[in-house]
Coordinates of C-alpha atoms in Angstrom, one line a residue:
P1 CA 193.0 42.4 26.7
M2 CA 195.9 42.1 29.2
Q3 CA 198.1 44.4 27.1
R4 CA 195.3 47.0 27.1
V5 CA 195.0 46.7 30.9
C6 CA 198.8 47.1 31.3
E7 CA 198.7 50.2 29.1
E8 CA 195.8 51.7 31.0
V9 CA 197.4 51.1 34.4
Q10 CA 200.2 53.5 33.5
A11 CA 197.8 56.3 34.4
L12 CA 197.9 55.1 38.0
T13 CA 201.6 54.3 38.2
N14 CA 202.5 57.7 36.8
R15 CA 200.7 59.5 39.7
S16 CA 202.9 61.2 42.2
D17 CA 201.2 59.3 45.1
W18 CA 201.5 55.9 43.6
W19 CA 204.4 54.9 45.9
D20 CA 202.4 56.0 48.9
L21 CA 200.4 52.8 48.4
P22 CA 201.7 49.9 50.6
A23 CA 201.1 47.4 47.9
A24 CA 203.1 49.4 45.4
R25 CA 206.0 49.8 47.8
M26 CA 206.0 46.1 48.5
E27 CA 205.7 45.3 44.8
Q28 CA 202.5 43.4 45.4
V29 CA 200.3 45.0 42.7
F30 CA 198.6 42.6 40.4
V31 CA 197.0 43.4 37.0
V32 CA 193.9 41.3 36.2
D33 CA 191.8 41.2 33.0
G34 CA 188.7 42.2 35.0
E35 CA 186.4 42.6 31.9
R36 CA 187.0 39.0 31.0
Y37 CA 187.1 37.3 34.4
F38 CA 185.5 39.5 37.1
H39 CA 182.7 41.6 35.5
R40 CA 180.6 38.6 34.3
T41 CA 178.8 35.8 35.9
G42 CA 178.5 32.3 34.7
P43 CA 181.1 29.6 34.0
G44 CA 183.9 32.2 34.0
M45 CA 183.4 32.6 37.7
V46 CA 185.4 29.4 38.3
E47 CA 188.3 30.9 36.4
S48 CA 187.9 34.1 38.4
L49 CA 188.2 32.2 41.7
E50 CA 191.2 30.3 40.4
I51 CA 192.9 33.6 39.5
A52 CA 192.2 35.0 43.0
A53 CA 193.5 31.8 44.6
E54 CA 196.7 32.0 42.5
I55 CA 197.3 35.6 43.5
L56 CA 196.4 35.2 47.2
H57 CA 198.0 31.8 47.8
P58 CA 200.7 31.2 45.1
D59 CA 202.4 28.4 47.0
E60 CA 199.2 26.4 47.1
F61 CA 197.4 27.1 43.8
Q62 CA 198.7 27.1 40.2
F63 CA 195.9 26.8 37.6
G64 CA 198.0 28.3 34.7
H65 CA 196.3 31.7 34.5
G66 CA 199.5 33.7 35.2
G67 CA 200.4 35.8 32.2
T68 CA 197.0 35.5 30.6
G69 CA 194.5 36.2 33.3
W70 CA 196.7 38.1 35.7
Q71 CA 200.3 39.3 36.1
L72 CA 202.4 41.0 38.7
L73 CA 202.8 44.6 37.9

């Protein structure tokens, strides 16, 4: 799943306007397995919130989802 997401994101990063995005210039773009964590409701919502917390507040939260649920592009 994450490998597929990373392959598909190349369609965005190859665009000529990619570097116009502030997040791209600051190297703060994160890839998330949205199908697994963010497109479904239920018990997985807790993991989704943990992933968001790790991305938004890395100094405060480490739940171990880095590399499997999300990664820095």
